[in-house]
Amino acid sequence: ILDYKFIALWLKDFIRRYQLKPLMLGFDAMGIGGIMQDLDDIECEKVEIGQYPKSMNETTRHFQNTVRGRQLRYDIDNELLSWSIRNAVTVLNSKKELLIDKKFQRNRIDCVDAVLDAWKCMVLTGDYSTKKEKELQKLDNWLKLMDKL
């Protein structure tokens, strides 16, 4: 059971504490409708990220190609993310749309879903570059921020 009010308060505090200026807030509409008003004072575009194959196909392929091209780094010591990645598989549906799924129904892949949602926001804003150095610098800055938590 998720306490969405707590999540909204935590997110606002996180943005304020680290003086962030979010460009976009991506959300899965399933279950979050009750707190959208609590997120209204976060000044950025709010975008619903549909968790269905047609919505996530392009994002999943872009992310997969970035990983295969070794253009992405992540904190391998992040146990929760590593566990979520190990629980995830890619599958093609009958329309040849690529999606992320659980290896087994009992597995959790919430972190992978969150990464893909953030990736979709990045692609939607066009805030990515083919210059590897710029991408790596952004990632390094993010990892340093996460280390402070």
Coordinates of N, CA and C in Angstrom, one line a residue:
I1 N 0.9 -1.2 0.0 CA 0.0 0.0 0.0 C 0.9 1.2 0.0
L2 N 0.6 2.1 -0.9 CA 1.4 3.4 -1.0 C 0.7 4.5 -0.4
D3 N 1.4 5.4 0.3 CA 0.9 6.6 0.9 C 1.2 7.7 -0.1
Y4 N 0.3 8.0 -1.0 CA 0.6 9.0 -2.0 C 0.8 10.4 -1.5
K5 N 0.1 10.8 -0.4 CA 0.3 12.1 0.2 C 1.8 12.2 0.7
F6 N 2.3 11.1 1.4 CA 3.7 11.1 1.8 C 4.6 11.3 0.6
I7 N 4.3 10.6 -0.5 CA 5.2 10.6 -1.7 C 5.2 12.1 -2.2
A8 N 4.0 12.7 -2.2 CA 4.0 14.1 -2.7 C 4.8 15.0 -1.8
L9 N 4.7 14.9 -0.5 CA 5.4 15.7 0.4 C 6.9 15.5 0.3
W10 N 7.3 14.2 0.2 CA 8.7 13.8 0.0 C 9.3 14.5 -1.3
L11 N 8.5 14.4 -2.4 CA 9.0 14.9 -3.6 C 9.2 16.4 -3.6
K12 N 8.3 17.1 -3.0 CA 8.4 18.6 -2.8 C 9.6 18.9 -2.0
D13 N 9.8 18.2 -0.9 CA 10.9 18.4 0.0 C 12.2 18.2 -0.7
F14 N 12.3 17.1 -1.5 CA 13.5 16.7 -2.3 C 13.8 17.8 -3.3
I15 N 12.8 18.3 -4.0 CA 13.1 19.4 -5.0 C 13.6 20.7 -4.2
R16 N 13.0 21.0 -3.1 CA 13.3 22.2 -2.4 C 14.7 22.0 -1.8
R17 N 15.0 20.9 -1.1 CA 16.3 20.7 -0.5 C 17.5 20.8 -1.4
Y18 N 17.3 20.2 -2.6 CA 18.4 20.2 -3.6 C 18.3 21.3 -4.6
Q19 N 17.4 22.2 -4.4 CA 17.2 23.4 -5.3 C 17.1 22.9 -6.7
L20 N 16.3 21.9 -7.0 CA 16.1 21.4 -8.3 C 15.0 22.3 -9.1
K21 N 15.1 22.3 -10.4 CA 14.2 23.0 -11.2 C 13.7 21.9 -12.3
P22 N 12.7 21.1 -11.9 CA 12.3 20.0 -12.8 C 11.7 20.6 -14.0
L23 N 12.0 19.9 -15.2 CA 11.4 20.3 -16.4 C 10.0 19.7 -16.7
M24 N 9.9 18.5 -16.1 CA 8.7 17.7 -16.4 C 8.5 16.7 -15.2
L25 N 7.3 16.4 -14.9 CA 6.9 15.4 -13.9 C 6.1 14.4 -14.6
G26 N 6.7 13.2 -14.8 CA 6.0 12.1 -15.4 C 5.3 11.3 -14.4
F27 N 4.1 10.8 -14.7 CA 3.4 10.0 -13.7 C 2.5 9.0 -14.4
D28 N 2.3 7.9 -13.7 CA 1.4 6.9 -14.1 C 0.0 7.2 -13.5
A29 N -1.0 7.4 -14.2 CA -2.3 7.9 -13.7 C -2.9 6.9 -12.8
M30 N -2.5 5.6 -12.9 CA -3.2 4.6 -12.1 C -2.9 4.8 -10.6
G31 N -4.0 5.3 -9.9 CA -3.9 5.5 -8.5 C -3.3 6.8 -8.0
I32 N -2.8 7.6 -8.9 CA -2.2 8.9 -8.5 C -3.2 10.1 -8.5
G33 N -4.3 9.8 -9.2 CA -5.2 10.9 -9.4 C -5.6 11.7 -8.1
G34 N -5.6 11.0 -7.0 CA -5.9 11.7 -5.7 C -4.9 12.7 -5.2
I35 N -3.7 12.7 -5.7 CA -2.7 13.6 -5.2 C -2.3 14.6 -6.2
M36 N -2.8 14.6 -7.4 CA -2.4 15.5 -8.5 C -2.5 16.9 -8.0
Q37 N -3.5 17.3 -7.2 CA -3.7 18.6 -6.7 C -2.6 19.0 -5.8
D38 N -2.0 18.0 -5.1 CA -0.9 18.2 -4.2 C 0.4 18.5 -4.9
L39 N 0.4 18.1 -6.2 CA 1.6 18.3 -7.0 C 1.5 19.6 -7.9
D40 N 0.4 20.3 -7.8 CA 0.1 21.4 -8.7 C 1.2 22.5 -8.4
D41 N 1.6 22.7 -7.2 CA 2.6 23.8 -7.0 C 4.0 23.5 -7.4
I42 N 4.3 22.3 -7.9 CA 5.6 22.0 -8.5 C 5.5 22.6 -9.9
E43 N 6.3 23.6 -10.2 CA 6.2 24.3 -11.4 C 7.0 23.6 -12.5
C44 N 6.3 22.8 -13.3 CA 6.8 22.1 -14.4 C 5.6 21.5 -15.2
E45 N 5.9 21.0 -16.3 CA 4.9 20.3 -17.1 C 4.6 18.9 -16.5
K46 N 3.4 18.6 -16.4 CA 3.0 17.3 -15.8 C 2.5 16.4 -17.0
V47 N 3.1 15.3 -17.2 CA 2.8 14.4 -18.3 C 2.4 13.0 -17.8
E48 N 1.3 12.5 -18.3 CA 0.9 11.2 -17.9 C 1.6 10.2 -18.8
I49 N 2.3 9.2 -18.2 CA 3.0 8.2 -18.9 C 2.2 6.9 -18.9
G50 N 1.6 6.6 -20.0 CA 0.7 5.4 -20.0 C 1.6 4.2 -19.9
Q51 N 1.3 3.2 -19.1 CA 2.0 2.0 -18.9 C 1.5 0.9 -19.8
Y52 N 1.5 1.2 -21.1 CA 1.0 0.2 -22.0 C 2.0 0.2 -23.2
P53 N 2.0 -0.9 -23.9 CA 3.1 -1.1 -25.0 C 3.2 0.0 -26.0
K54 N 2.1 0.5 -26.5 CA 2.1 1.5 -27.5 C 2.8 2.8 -27.0
S55 N 2.5 3.1 -25.8 CA 3.1 4.3 -25.1 C 4.6 4.2 -24.8
M56 N 5.0 3.0 -24.5 CA 6.4 2.8 -24.0 C 7.3 2.1 -25.0
N57 N 6.8 1.7 -26.1 CA 7.7 1.0 -27.1 C 8.9 1.8 -27.5
E58 N 8.7 3.0 -28.0 CA 9.8 3.8 -28.5 C 10.8 4.1 -27.4
T59 N 10.3 4.4 -26.2 CA 11.2 4.7 -25.1 C 12.0 3.5 -24.7
T60 N 11.3 2.3 -24.6 CA 12.0 1.1 -24.2 C 13.1 0.8 -25.3
R61 N 12.8 0.9 -26.6 CA 13.8 0.7 -27.6 C 15.0 1.7 -27.5
H62 N 14.7 2.9 -27.3 CA 15.8 3.9 -27.1 C 16.7 3.6 -26.0
F63 N 16.0 3.3 -24.8 CA 16.8 2.9 -23.6 C 17.6 1.7 -23.9
Q64 N 17.1 0.6 -24.5 CA 17.8 -0.6 -24.8 C 19.0 -0.3 -25.7
N65 N 18.8 0.5 -26.7 CA 19.9 0.8 -27.6 C 21.0 1.6 -26.9
T66 N 20.6 2.4 -26.0 CA 21.6 3.2 -25.2 C 22.4 2.3 -24.3
V67 N 21.7 1.3 -23.7 CA 22.4 0.3 -22.9 C 23.3 -0.6 -23.7
R68 N 22.8 -1.1 -24.9 CA 23.6 -1.9 -25.7 C 24.8 -1.2 -26.3
G69 N 24.7 0.1 -26.5 CA 25.8 0.9 -27.0 C 26.7 1.3 -25.9
R70 N 26.5 0.9 -24.7 CA 27.3 1.2 -23.6 C 27.5 2.7 -23.3
Q71 N 26.4 3.4 -23.5 CA 26.3 4.8 -23.3 C 25.6 5.2 -22.0
L72 N 25.4 4.2 -21.2 CA 24.7 4.5 -19.9 C 25.5 3.8 -18.8
R73 N 25.6 4.6 -17.7 CA 26.2 4.0 -16.5 C 25.2 4.1 -15.4
Y74 N 25.3 3.2 -14.5 CA 24.4 3.3 -13.3 C 25.2 2.8 -12.1
D75 N 24.7 3.1 -10.9 CA 25.4 2.7 -9.7 C 25.1 1.3 -9.4
I76 N 26.1 0.4 -9.7 CA 26.0 -1.0 -9.5 C 25.8 -1.4 -8.1
D77 N 26.2 -0.5 -7.2 CA 26.0 -0.8 -5.7 C 24.6 -0.4 -5.2
N78 N 23.8 0.1 -6.1 CA 22.4 0.4 -5.7 C 21.7 -0.9 -5.8
E79 N 21.5 -1.5 -4.6 CA 20.9 -2.9 -4.5 C 19.5 -2.9 -5.0
L80 N 18.7 -1.9 -4.7 CA 17.3 -2.0 -5.1 C 17.2 -1.9 -6.6
L81 N 17.9 -1.0 -7.3 CA 17.9 -0.9 -8.7 C 18.4 -2.2 -9.4
S82 N 19.6 -2.7 -8.9 CA 20.1 -3.9 -9.4 C 19.2 -5.1 -9.3
W83 N 18.5 -5.2 -8.1 CA 17.5 -6.3 -7.9 C 16.4 -6.2 -8.9
S84 N 15.9 -4.9 -9.1 CA 14.8 -4.7 -10.0 C 15.2 -5.0 -11.5
I85 N 16.4 -4.7 -11.8 CA 16.9 -5.0 -13.2 C 17.0 -6.5 -13.4
R86 N 17.5 -7.2 -12.4 CA 17.5 -8.7 -12.5 C 16.2 -9.3 -12.6
N87 N 15.1 -8.7 -12.1 CA 13.8 -9.2 -12.1 C 13.1 -8.9 -13.5
A88 N 13.7 -8.1 -14.3 CA 13.0 -7.6 -15.5 C 13.5 -8.3 -16.8
V89 N 12.6 -8.5 -17.7 CA 12.9 -9.0 -19.0 C 12.2 -8.2 -20.1
T90 N 12.8 -8.2 -21.3 CA 12.1 -7.5 -22.4 C 11.3 -8.6 -23.2
V91 N 10.2 -8.2 -23.7 CA 9.3 -9.1 -24.5 C 8.7 -8.3 -25.6
L92 N 8.5 -9.0 -26.7 CA 7.8 -8.4 -27.9 C 6.3 -8.9 -27.8
N93 N 5.4 -8.0 -28.0 CA 4.0 -8.4 -28.1 C 3.7 -8.8 -29.5
S94 N 2.5 -9.1 -29.8 CA 2.1 -9.5 -31.2 C 2.2 -8.4 -32.2
K95 N 2.2 -7.2 -31.8 CA 2.4 -6.0 -32.7 C 3.9 -5.6 -32.8
K96 N 4.8 -6.5 -32.2 CA 6.2 -6.2 -32.3 C 6.6 -5.0 -31.4
E97 N 5.8 -4.7 -30.4 CA 6.1 -3.6 -29.5 C 7.0 -4.2 -28.4
L98 N 8.0 -3.5 -28.0 CA 8.9 -3.9 -27.0 C 8.5 -3.4 -25.6
L99 N 8.4 -4.3 -24.7 CA 8.0 -3.9 -23.4 C 8.8 -4.6 -22.3
I100 N 8.8 -4.0 -21.1 CA 9.5 -4.6 -19.9 C 8.4 -5.3 -19.2
D101 N 8.8 -6.5 -18.7 CA 7.9 -7.3 -17.9 C 8.7 -8.0 -16.8
K102 N 8.0 -8.6 -15.9 CA 8.6 -9.4 -14.8 C 9.0 -10.8 -15.3
K103 N 10.1 -11.3 -14.8 CA 10.5 -12.6 -15.1 C 9.5 -13.6 -14.5
F104 N 9.1 -13.3 -13.3 CA 8.1 -14.1 -12.6 C 7.0 -13.2 -12.0
Q105 N 5.8 -13.6 -11.9 CA 4.8 -12.7 -11.4 C 5.1 -12.1 -10.0
R106 N 5.8 -12.9 -9.2 CA 6.1 -12.5 -7.8 C 7.2 -11.4 -7.8
N107 N 7.9 -11.2 -8.9 CA 9.0 -10.2 -8.9 C 8.4 -8.8 -8.9
R108 N 9.3 -7.9 -8.5 CA 9.0 -6.4 -8.6 C 10.0 -5.8 -9.5
I109 N 9.5 -4.9 -10.4 CA 10.3 -4.1 -11.3 C 10.0 -2.7 -11.3
D110 N 9.6 -2.2 -10.1 CA 9.2 -0.8 -10.0 C 10.3 0.2 -10.3
C111 N 11.6 -0.1 -9.9 CA 12.7 0.8 -10.2 C 12.9 0.9 -11.7
V112 N 12.8 -0.3 -12.4 CA 13.0 -0.3 -13.9 C 11.9 0.6 -14.5
D113 N 10.7 0.4 -14.1 CA 9.6 1.2 -14.6 C 9.8 2.7 -14.4
A114 N 10.3 3.0 -13.2 CA 10.6 4.4 -12.9 C 11.7 5.0 -13.8
V115 N 12.7 4.2 -14.0 CA 13.8 4.7 -14.9 C 13.2 4.9 -16.3
L116 N 12.4 4.0 -16.8 CA 11.9 4.1 -18.1 C 10.9 5.3 -18.2
D117 N 10.1 5.6 -17.2 CA 9.3 6.8 -17.1 C 10.1 8.0 -17.2
A118 N 11.2 8.1 -16.4 CA 12.1 9.3 -16.5 C 12.8 9.4 -17.8
W119 N 13.1 8.2 -18.4 CA 13.7 8.2 -19.7 C 12.8 8.8 -20.8
K120 N 11.5 8.4 -20.7 CA 10.5 9.0 -21.6 C 10.4 10.5 -21.4
C121 N 10.4 11.0 -20.2 CA 10.4 12.4 -20.0 C 11.6 13.1 -20.6
M122 N 12.7 12.5 -20.5 CA 13.9 13.0 -21.1 C 13.8 13.1 -22.6
V123 N 13.3 12.0 -23.2 CA 13.1 12.0 -24.7 C 12.1 13.0 -25.1
L124 N 11.0 13.1 -24.4 CA 9.9 14.1 -24.7 C 10.4 15.5 -24.7
T125 N 11.3 15.8 -23.7 CA 11.8 17.2 -23.6 C 12.9 17.5 -24.6
G126 N 13.4 16.4 -25.2 CA 14.6 16.6 -26.1 C 15.8 16.9 -25.3
D127 N 15.8 16.7 -24.0 CA 17.0 17.1 -23.2 C 18.0 15.9 -23.1
Y128 N 18.4 15.5 -24.3 CA 19.5 14.6 -24.4 C 20.4 14.9 -25.6
S129 N 21.6 14.5 -25.6 CA 22.5 14.8 -26.6 C 23.2 13.6 -27.1
T130 N 23.7 13.7 -28.3 CA 24.4 12.6 -28.9 C 25.9 12.6 -28.3
K131 N 26.2 13.7 -27.7 CA 27.6 13.9 -27.2 C 27.7 13.1 -25.9
K132 N 28.4 12.0 -25.9 CA 28.6 11.1 -24.8 C 29.0 11.8 -23.5
E133 N 29.9 12.8 -23.7 CA 30.5 13.5 -22.5 C 29.4 14.2 -21.8
K134 N 28.5 14.9 -22.5 CA 27.4 15.7 -21.8 C 26.5 14.7 -21.0
E135 N 26.2 13.6 -21.6 CA 25.3 12.6 -21.0 C 26.0 12.0 -19.7
L136 N 27.3 11.7 -19.8 CA 28.0 11.2 -18.7 C 28.1 12.2 -17.6
Q137 N 28.3 13.5 -17.9 CA 28.4 14.5 -16.9 C 27.1 14.7 -16.1
K138 N 26.0 14.6 -16.9 CA 24.7 14.7 -16.2 C 24.5 13.5 -15.3
L139 N 24.9 12.3 -15.7 CA 24.7 11.1 -14.9 C 25.6 11.2 -13.7
D140 N 26.9 11.7 -13.8 CA 27.8 11.8 -12.7 C 27.2 12.8 -11.7
N141 N 26.6 13.9 -12.2 CA 26.0 14.9 -11.3 C 24.8 14.2 -10.5
W142 N 24.0 13.5 -11.2 CA 22.9 12.8 -10.5 C 23.4 11.8 -9.5
L143 N 24.4 11.0 -9.8 CA 24.9 10.0 -8.9 C 25.5 10.7 -7.6
K144 N 26.1 11.8 -7.8 CA 26.7 12.6 -6.7 C 25.5 13.0 -5.8
L145 N 24.5 13.5 -6.4 CA 23.3 14.0 -5.7 C 22.7 12.8 -4.9
M146 N 22.6 11.6 -5.5 CA 22.0 10.5 -4.8 C 22.9 10.0 -3.7
D147 N 24.2 10.2 -3.8 CA 25.1 9.8 -2.7 C 24.9 10.6 -1.5
K148 N 24.4 11.8 -1.6 CA 24.2 12.7 -0.5 C 22.9 12.3 0.3
L149 N 22.1 11.5 -0.3 CA 20.8 11.2 0.4 C 21.1 10.4 1.7

